[in-house]
């Protein structure tokens, strides 16, 4: 059974700031430290995210820039490439004070308590996952000095270069997977993803190494191939049973809930993008992922996608329509619930990356088609995690693959377009992979007054508070990376 206990994570918030106050108000019958297992559950939930950052960074910005979702609502800034600085900084605003602080504190506690090395290895892999999302979204970020204000007293951490962060993250993954075996770690059921299964953590660590290795393809193709080779040799995900995800619950408190689901509960504006619906026309996933807003119909003929980059007036000018109720939205009966799963990395993604590695370098057995087909099948079968209404029959998958065979002449584009489809609602990853390879081939919008000159943004922007709270390090980051705007590219996106 998966344990998602908000009350324990709340205790974590209260108890994690006790460094240096051991002599004050000590209750001799109470524990001196929140259990590291409790902190690990909290870190995983914080990483999945609350409504705040999922609504703003994942959905309002990333999902619409990647043309999975669209809307006429003006405050959905990513749909129109406008700049809401608070929305753009929402991930960086939230993640440091909860997930990063927790995981950095855990590493100290694991050492102090002389806990088994496999627990520290798993925590290090979790730490890499947290930081890789941040640096992929923003570029240079606080890393080596981050999350340690209570431990070191440093309230103004430096911004590490993304190239240095990537080098360290890959090192951390390599060292951590080497520690892991096949038994159950001391985290046990407090591990909401894998229940302490070291074998699954090892495969997840190598699969993350595969992801990060491929991120290097533009800046260092040789290093990219080397890390991909190492990841494959170490053993990556083998089936949908290895998927890294959090199965949320609908309560009792917000941290237990799927942050995307909470956003959908509060916001009726998002629709399925025409780009995405058009791609899914002969795909059995379409009636699972989409439903008509007006009546919930999932009949294919009723599922119409809304073009990106329109407001209500532009929609009326183009179509004569005054509202969007006849357009498809994310299927509220299946995928938008507050108790829905939140995916970190899937087996389907891994198979598509193996297909790319086979195509580029002859790795993973050298047969890109085998991995492509396995990726498509896994992406469709994994939807069953949402429930019985999301099960796709094998025969329907076979028909899809017959009608959409592997195209060796356009392999990289086809593989990564399927990757884009498979990362729907994990928009951080969809955005990162699109920047890495440029597929799918999205047509930008050019909404009046947009911030990018009608080009798809390449990153989100830092918190404006950093300009006053951490001015020297903020200025150094700008000098190193480039202006703090939506069009500045991160290091691996050159």
XYZ file of C-alpha atoms in Angstrom:
494
model
C 0.000 0.000 0.000
C 1.247 3.459 -0.877
C 1.428 5.736 2.147
C 0.837 9.409 1.489
C 0.656 11.072 4.864
C 0.452 14.842 4.833
C 0.562 15.045 8.589
C 4.054 13.596 8.585
C 5.292 15.990 5.938
C 3.802 18.812 7.993
C 5.804 17.616 10.979
C 8.813 17.699 8.671
C 8.291 21.373 7.946
C 8.127 22.138 11.646
C 10.977 19.882 12.630
C 13.613 20.447 9.971
C 14.770 23.794 11.353
C 16.072 22.599 14.705
C 19.804 22.804 13.961
C 21.649 24.647 16.731
C 18.733 24.716 19.146
C 19.258 21.371 20.862
C 19.351 22.900 24.326
C 16.150 24.890 23.967
C 12.807 23.513 25.113
C 13.862 19.881 24.874
C 11.153 17.339 25.515
C 12.984 14.239 26.771
C 10.157 11.969 25.642
C 10.043 13.276 22.051
C 12.328 12.306 19.155
C 15.116 14.783 18.380
C 14.811 14.341 14.638
C 12.003 13.622 12.194
C 12.597 10.124 10.764
C 14.432 10.149 7.488
C 11.776 7.843 6.045
C 9.135 10.495 6.681
C 11.302 13.105 5.021
C 11.723 10.887 1.977
C 7.952 10.558 1.495
C 7.659 14.331 1.816
C 10.470 14.946 -0.681
C 8.759 12.738 -3.265
C 5.437 14.517 -2.814
C 7.078 17.942 -2.932
C 8.847 16.924 -6.146
C 5.560 15.860 -7.717
C 4.478 19.347 -6.823
C 1.630 21.380 -5.484
C -1.117 23.099 -7.415
C 0.859 26.354 -7.432
C 3.810 25.380 -9.616
C 2.024 22.661 -11.592
C -0.670 25.105 -12.635
C 1.784 27.808 -13.626
C 5.067 26.232 -14.790
C 3.829 22.842 -15.973
C 0.435 23.704 -17.444
C 0.073 27.451 -18.091
C 3.551 27.695 -19.580
C 5.018 24.357 -20.661
C 1.906 22.484 -21.835
C 0.757 25.289 -24.110
C 4.213 26.111 -25.471
C 4.437 22.416 -26.391
C 0.944 22.567 -27.940
C -0.538 19.786 -25.877
C -3.039 22.266 -24.439
C -4.406 25.604 -25.622
C -6.814 28.248 -24.358
C -8.267 31.636 -25.131
C -7.746 32.781 -21.527
C -5.256 35.628 -21.427
C -3.549 34.583 -18.200
C -2.376 31.307 -19.798
C 0.821 33.082 -20.737
C 2.618 30.188 -22.429
C -0.112 29.863 -25.033
C 0.678 33.330 -26.328
C 4.358 33.758 -25.322
C 3.565 36.582 -22.937
C 5.536 37.066 -19.729
C 4.024 36.673 -16.300
C 7.148 36.789 -14.155
C 5.480 35.237 -11.126
C 4.138 32.320 -13.144
C 7.457 31.835 -14.921
C 9.364 31.636 -11.630
C 6.811 29.424 -9.860
C 8.873 26.232 -9.969
C 12.050 27.870 -8.723
C 10.030 29.726 -6.066
C 8.557 26.559 -4.590
C 11.037 23.752 -5.058
C 13.949 25.189 -3.058
C 11.979 25.668 0.130
C 10.509 22.181 0.191
C 11.925 19.399 -2.010
C 15.528 20.642 -2.150
C 15.711 21.673 1.496
C 14.320 18.280 2.483
C 16.646 16.175 0.360
C 19.749 18.140 1.351
C 18.813 17.741 5.013
C 18.273 14.026 4.449
C 21.810 13.519 3.171
C 23.210 15.029 6.379
C 20.895 12.975 8.555
C 21.679 9.722 6.736
C 25.358 10.261 7.480
C 24.781 11.300 11.085
C 22.621 8.240 11.746
C 25.002 5.941 9.842
C 22.155 4.615 7.750
C 22.847 2.004 5.019
C 24.591 3.254 1.897
C 21.724 2.153 -0.329
C 19.434 4.670 1.390
C 21.897 7.455 0.645
C 22.264 6.243 -2.958
C 18.498 6.360 -3.463
C 18.355 9.844 -1.941
C 21.109 11.003 -4.280
C 19.154 9.721 -7.302
C 16.075 11.537 -6.032
C 18.175 14.679 -5.610
C 19.358 14.458 -9.225
C 15.783 14.200 -10.430
C 14.785 17.318 -8.492
C 17.695 19.411 -9.720
C 17.530 18.238 -13.333
C 13.998 19.574 -13.668
C 15.093 22.914 -12.255
C 18.184 23.374 -14.372
C 16.431 22.193 -17.532
C 13.706 24.784 -16.970
C 15.920 27.720 -15.947
C 19.548 26.988 -16.876
C 22.137 28.095 -14.313
C 20.640 27.678 -10.831
C 21.843 27.408 -7.219
C 23.144 23.852 -6.801
C 26.334 23.289 -4.823
C 25.298 25.767 -2.115
C 21.527 25.312 -2.370
C 19.103 24.081 0.280
C 21.595 24.481 3.114
C 20.607 27.744 4.778
C 19.859 25.991 8.077
C 22.976 23.815 7.787
C 25.536 26.409 6.691
C 23.810 29.739 7.226
C 24.230 30.653 3.548
C 21.150 32.614 2.483
C 22.619 33.776 -0.825
C 23.810 30.687 -2.733
C 25.731 31.074 -5.950
C 24.273 30.012 -9.293
C 26.232 27.069 -10.682
C 26.780 26.802 -14.412
C 24.496 24.236 -16.004
C 27.500 22.489 -17.530
C 28.903 21.964 -14.022
C 25.527 20.849 -12.676
C 25.176 18.263 -15.429
C 28.673 16.919 -14.841
C 27.915 16.475 -11.152
C 24.456 14.972 -11.695
C 25.850 12.349 -14.046
C 28.606 11.581 -11.561
C 26.026 11.253 -8.796
C 23.968 8.816 -10.855
C 26.988 6.721 -11.786
C 28.144 6.428 -8.180
C 24.660 5.818 -6.796
C 23.584 3.017 -9.116
C 26.866 1.234 -8.364
C 25.813 0.963 -4.705
C 22.375 -0.516 -5.318
C 21.595 -4.211 -5.312
C 18.345 -6.129 -5.636
C 16.894 -6.132 -2.121
C 14.554 -3.769 -0.289
C 16.038 -0.548 1.051
C 15.482 0.839 4.513
C 12.917 3.279 3.107
C 10.426 0.463 2.592
C 6.860 1.656 2.060
C 7.887 5.234 2.816
C 9.232 5.147 -0.738
C 6.053 6.113 -2.581
C 7.440 5.176 -6.002
C 9.142 1.817 -5.608
C 8.510 0.730 -1.992
C 12.239 0.473 -1.435
C 12.925 -1.857 -4.368
C 16.618 -1.324 -5.040
C 16.471 -2.989 -8.445
C 13.854 -0.505 -9.623
C 15.837 2.400 -8.233
C 18.923 1.140 -10.033
C 17.030 0.948 -13.313
C 15.535 4.381 -12.684
C 18.995 5.819 -11.978
C 20.364 4.384 -15.215
C 17.291 5.571 -17.111
C 17.883 9.072 -15.756
C 21.497 8.747 -16.886
C 20.144 7.891 -20.342
C 17.925 10.987 -20.291
C 20.682 13.321 -19.148
C 23.204 11.761 -21.500
C 20.985 12.464 -24.484
C 20.520 16.064 -23.307
C 24.182 16.614 -24.219
C 23.696 15.824 -27.911
C 23.999 19.464 -29.089
C 26.974 20.447 -26.945
C 29.088 17.278 -26.823
C 27.970 14.398 -29.031
C 30.880 12.194 -27.929
C 30.067 12.622 -24.242
C 26.417 12.051 -25.038
C 27.190 8.714 -26.677
C 29.501 7.706 -23.829
C 26.931 8.355 -21.114
C 24.153 6.698 -23.108
C 26.358 3.658 -23.601
C 27.097 3.533 -19.874
C 23.422 3.852 -18.953
C 22.356 1.044 -21.265
C 25.106 -1.228 -19.986
C 24.018 -0.546 -16.400
C 20.452 -1.621 -17.081
C 17.509 0.706 -17.727
C 13.751 0.240 -17.285
C 12.522 -3.070 -18.649
C 8.717 -2.763 -18.585
C 5.849 -0.591 -17.382
C 6.362 -2.163 -13.965
C 9.471 0.051 -13.670
C 7.710 3.375 -14.296
C 8.691 6.109 -11.825
C 5.479 7.761 -10.690
C 3.543 8.885 -7.628
C 0.039 7.503 -7.200
C -1.680 10.425 -5.543
C -4.827 10.422 -3.441
C -7.670 12.944 -3.391
C -6.914 13.979 0.176
C -6.931 14.631 2.981
C -4.588 17.564 2.323
C -3.219 19.342 -0.724
C 0.242 17.788 -0.676
C -1.344 14.369 -1.174
C -3.147 15.480 -4.310
C -1.979 15.536 -7.909
C -1.023 19.180 -8.535
C -2.185 19.032 -12.147
C -5.503 17.604 -10.972
C -5.926 20.416 -8.473
C -5.306 22.932 -11.257
C -7.889 21.287 -13.505
C -10.375 21.320 -10.605
C -9.907 25.073 -10.297
C -9.613 26.020 -13.969
C -12.084 25.205 -16.735
C -10.214 27.116 -19.455
C -7.688 24.649 -20.911
C -8.546 22.766 -24.100
C -6.668 20.164 -26.094
C -4.473 21.815 -28.689
C -5.390 21.341 -32.325
C -1.782 20.263 -32.902
C -2.126 17.386 -30.457
C -5.634 16.317 -31.438
C -4.672 16.278 -35.117
C -1.699 14.042 -34.304
C -3.952 11.635 -32.350
C -6.629 11.250 -35.036
C -6.082 7.511 -35.660
C -4.646 6.855 -32.216
C -6.581 4.824 -29.612
C -5.344 7.208 -26.925
C -7.471 10.105 -28.196
C -10.808 9.206 -26.506
C -8.940 8.440 -23.268
C -7.025 11.708 -23.178
C -9.754 14.005 -24.543
C -13.465 14.690 -24.188
C -15.717 17.416 -25.571
C -16.149 20.177 -23.024
C -19.872 20.705 -23.602
C -21.081 17.176 -22.917
C -18.102 14.910 -22.221
C -18.424 13.063 -25.515
C -15.407 10.987 -26.503
C -16.661 10.132 -29.998
C -13.794 10.835 -32.368
C -15.964 13.050 -34.564
C -16.723 15.230 -31.531
C -13.111 15.811 -30.540
C -11.911 19.064 -32.024
C -8.671 20.720 -30.963
C -8.378 24.440 -30.283
C -5.589 26.293 -32.138
C -2.954 27.872 -29.929
C -2.393 31.612 -29.657
C -5.980 32.870 -29.790
C -7.992 35.021 -27.420
C -11.793 35.171 -27.506
C -11.846 37.959 -30.076
C -9.336 36.262 -32.373
C -11.321 33.009 -32.117
C -14.511 34.811 -33.072
C -12.787 36.596 -35.936
C -11.389 33.309 -37.277
C -14.360 30.986 -36.709
C -17.414 33.015 -35.682
C -17.474 31.100 -32.394
C -17.997 32.922 -29.113
C -16.874 30.210 -26.702
C -14.851 27.008 -26.619
C -17.333 24.523 -25.173
C -17.485 22.522 -28.402
C -13.719 21.923 -28.285
C -12.063 19.000 -26.564
C -10.516 19.316 -23.118
C -8.428 16.852 -21.100
C -10.768 13.986 -20.252
C -12.067 14.855 -16.798
C -13.487 11.394 -16.188
C -10.081 9.705 -16.532
C -6.880 11.776 -16.478
C -7.459 15.034 -14.566
C -8.363 13.742 -11.110
C -6.714 14.935 -7.912
C -5.930 11.280 -7.161
C -4.372 10.652 -10.574
C -0.799 9.386 -10.987
C 2.015 11.875 -11.588
C 4.731 10.507 -13.862
C 8.443 11.260 -13.403
C 9.833 8.935 -16.086
C 8.198 6.117 -18.017
C 9.303 2.944 -19.717
C 7.861 4.302 -22.976
C 10.252 7.262 -22.804
C 13.142 4.871 -22.190
C 12.261 2.767 -25.231
C 12.093 5.863 -27.420
C 15.498 6.951 -26.130
C 16.856 3.471 -26.862
C 15.393 3.750 -30.369
C 17.240 7.039 -30.825
C 20.467 5.549 -29.473
C 20.113 2.649 -31.895
C 19.506 5.032 -34.775
C 22.350 7.420 -33.941
C 25.049 5.035 -32.784
C 23.900 1.447 -33.304
C 23.474 0.981 -29.542
C 20.806 -1.030 -27.685
C 20.996 -3.869 -30.185
C 21.084 -1.532 -33.165
C 17.439 -1.993 -34.192
C 15.608 1.306 -33.784
C 12.332 -0.122 -35.090
C 12.096 -2.725 -32.324
C 12.492 -0.058 -29.649
C 10.153 2.358 -31.419
C 7.383 -0.249 -31.526
C 8.010 -1.151 -27.884
C 7.801 2.516 -26.941
C 4.485 3.060 -28.701
C 3.051 -0.084 -27.117
C 4.279 0.901 -23.648
C 2.909 4.448 -23.987
C -0.535 3.090 -24.757
C -0.518 0.286 -22.187
C 0.658 2.548 -19.346
C -2.594 4.512 -19.490
C -4.207 1.626 -17.621
C -2.601 3.115 -14.492
C -5.394 5.705 -14.674
C -7.977 2.918 -14.336
C -9.941 0.367 -16.314
C -11.510 3.009 -18.561
C -8.030 3.770 -19.916
C -7.132 0.234 -20.992
C -6.223 -0.093 -24.677
C -6.539 -3.513 -26.303
C -3.468 -5.116 -27.844
C -5.325 -5.470 -31.140
C -5.889 -1.721 -31.293
C -2.201 -1.094 -30.684
C -1.291 -3.596 -33.395
C -3.577 -1.799 -35.826
C -2.028 1.549 -34.974
C 1.495 0.244 -35.530
C 0.442 -1.320 -38.830
C -1.034 1.971 -39.974
C 1.890 3.994 -38.623
C 4.986 1.891 -39.287
C 8.486 2.892 -38.344
C 9.935 5.278 -40.931
C 13.694 4.806 -41.066
C 14.119 7.838 -43.316
C 12.659 10.118 -40.634
C 13.548 8.091 -37.566
C 14.683 10.832 -35.178
C 11.636 12.969 -35.912
C 9.190 10.062 -35.623
C 10.723 8.713 -32.410
C 10.712 12.096 -30.693
C 7.242 13.020 -31.871
C 6.025 9.869 -30.140
C 8.094 10.891 -27.100
C 6.180 14.194 -27.110
C 2.865 12.341 -27.185
C 3.958 10.039 -24.366
C 4.927 12.947 -22.089
C 1.524 14.639 -22.149
C 0.966 16.273 -18.722
C 4.650 15.779 -17.822
C 5.213 19.020 -19.639
C 8.575 19.788 -18.056
C 9.971 16.783 -19.898
C 8.059 17.467 -23.112
C 9.506 20.999 -23.156
C 13.047 19.818 -22.418
C 13.078 17.096 -25.056
C 11.601 19.408 -27.699
C 14.409 21.895 -27.076
C 16.939 19.067 -27.318
C 15.893 17.766 -30.754
C 13.368 20.221 -32.197
C 10.638 17.608 -32.670
C 7.739 17.577 -33.089
C 7.912 20.324 -35.663
C 5.675 22.868 -33.929
C 4.426 25.998 -35.689
C 4.902 28.990 -33.356
C 2.141 31.489 -32.688
C 2.515 35.256 -32.997
C 0.024 36.734 -30.581
C -0.035 40.548 -30.533
C 2.403 41.936 -27.985
C 4.165 38.643 -27.285
C 7.596 38.674 -25.635
C 9.545 36.473 -28.038
C 8.974 37.875 -31.514
C 6.762 34.929 -32.346
C 9.225 32.192 -31.413
C 8.634 29.412 -28.894
C 10.308 30.259 -25.557
C 13.489 28.383 -24.625
C 13.373 28.669 -20.811
C 11.456 30.173 -17.908
C 12.758 33.048 -15.821
C 14.161 33.535 -12.323
C 12.307 34.956 -9.344
C 12.345 38.752 -9.421
C 13.047 38.715 -5.671
C 16.554 37.416 -6.430
C 17.464 40.828 -7.821
C 17.166 42.274 -4.298
C 17.748 39.240 -2.080
C 20.731 37.715 -3.909
C 21.851 40.488 -6.281
C 25.512 39.607 -6.784
C 24.882 35.956 -7.602
C 21.858 36.828 -9.738
C 23.961 39.309 -11.713
C 26.730 36.723 -12.147
C 24.211 34.227 -13.526
C 22.919 36.776 -16.040
C 26.453 37.667 -17.077
C 27.260 33.982 -17.599
C 24.096 32.676 -19.213
C 22.507 35.683 -20.845
C 19.505 37.927 -20.206
C 16.816 36.658 -17.830
C 14.200 36.408 -20.579
C 12.163 33.664 -22.193
C 14.315 33.472 -25.325
C 17.708 32.868 -23.681
C 18.855 29.295 -24.300
C 20.209 27.057 -21.573
C 23.678 25.552 -21.970
C 22.695 22.244 -23.575
C 20.251 23.995 -25.954
C 22.888 25.945 -27.874
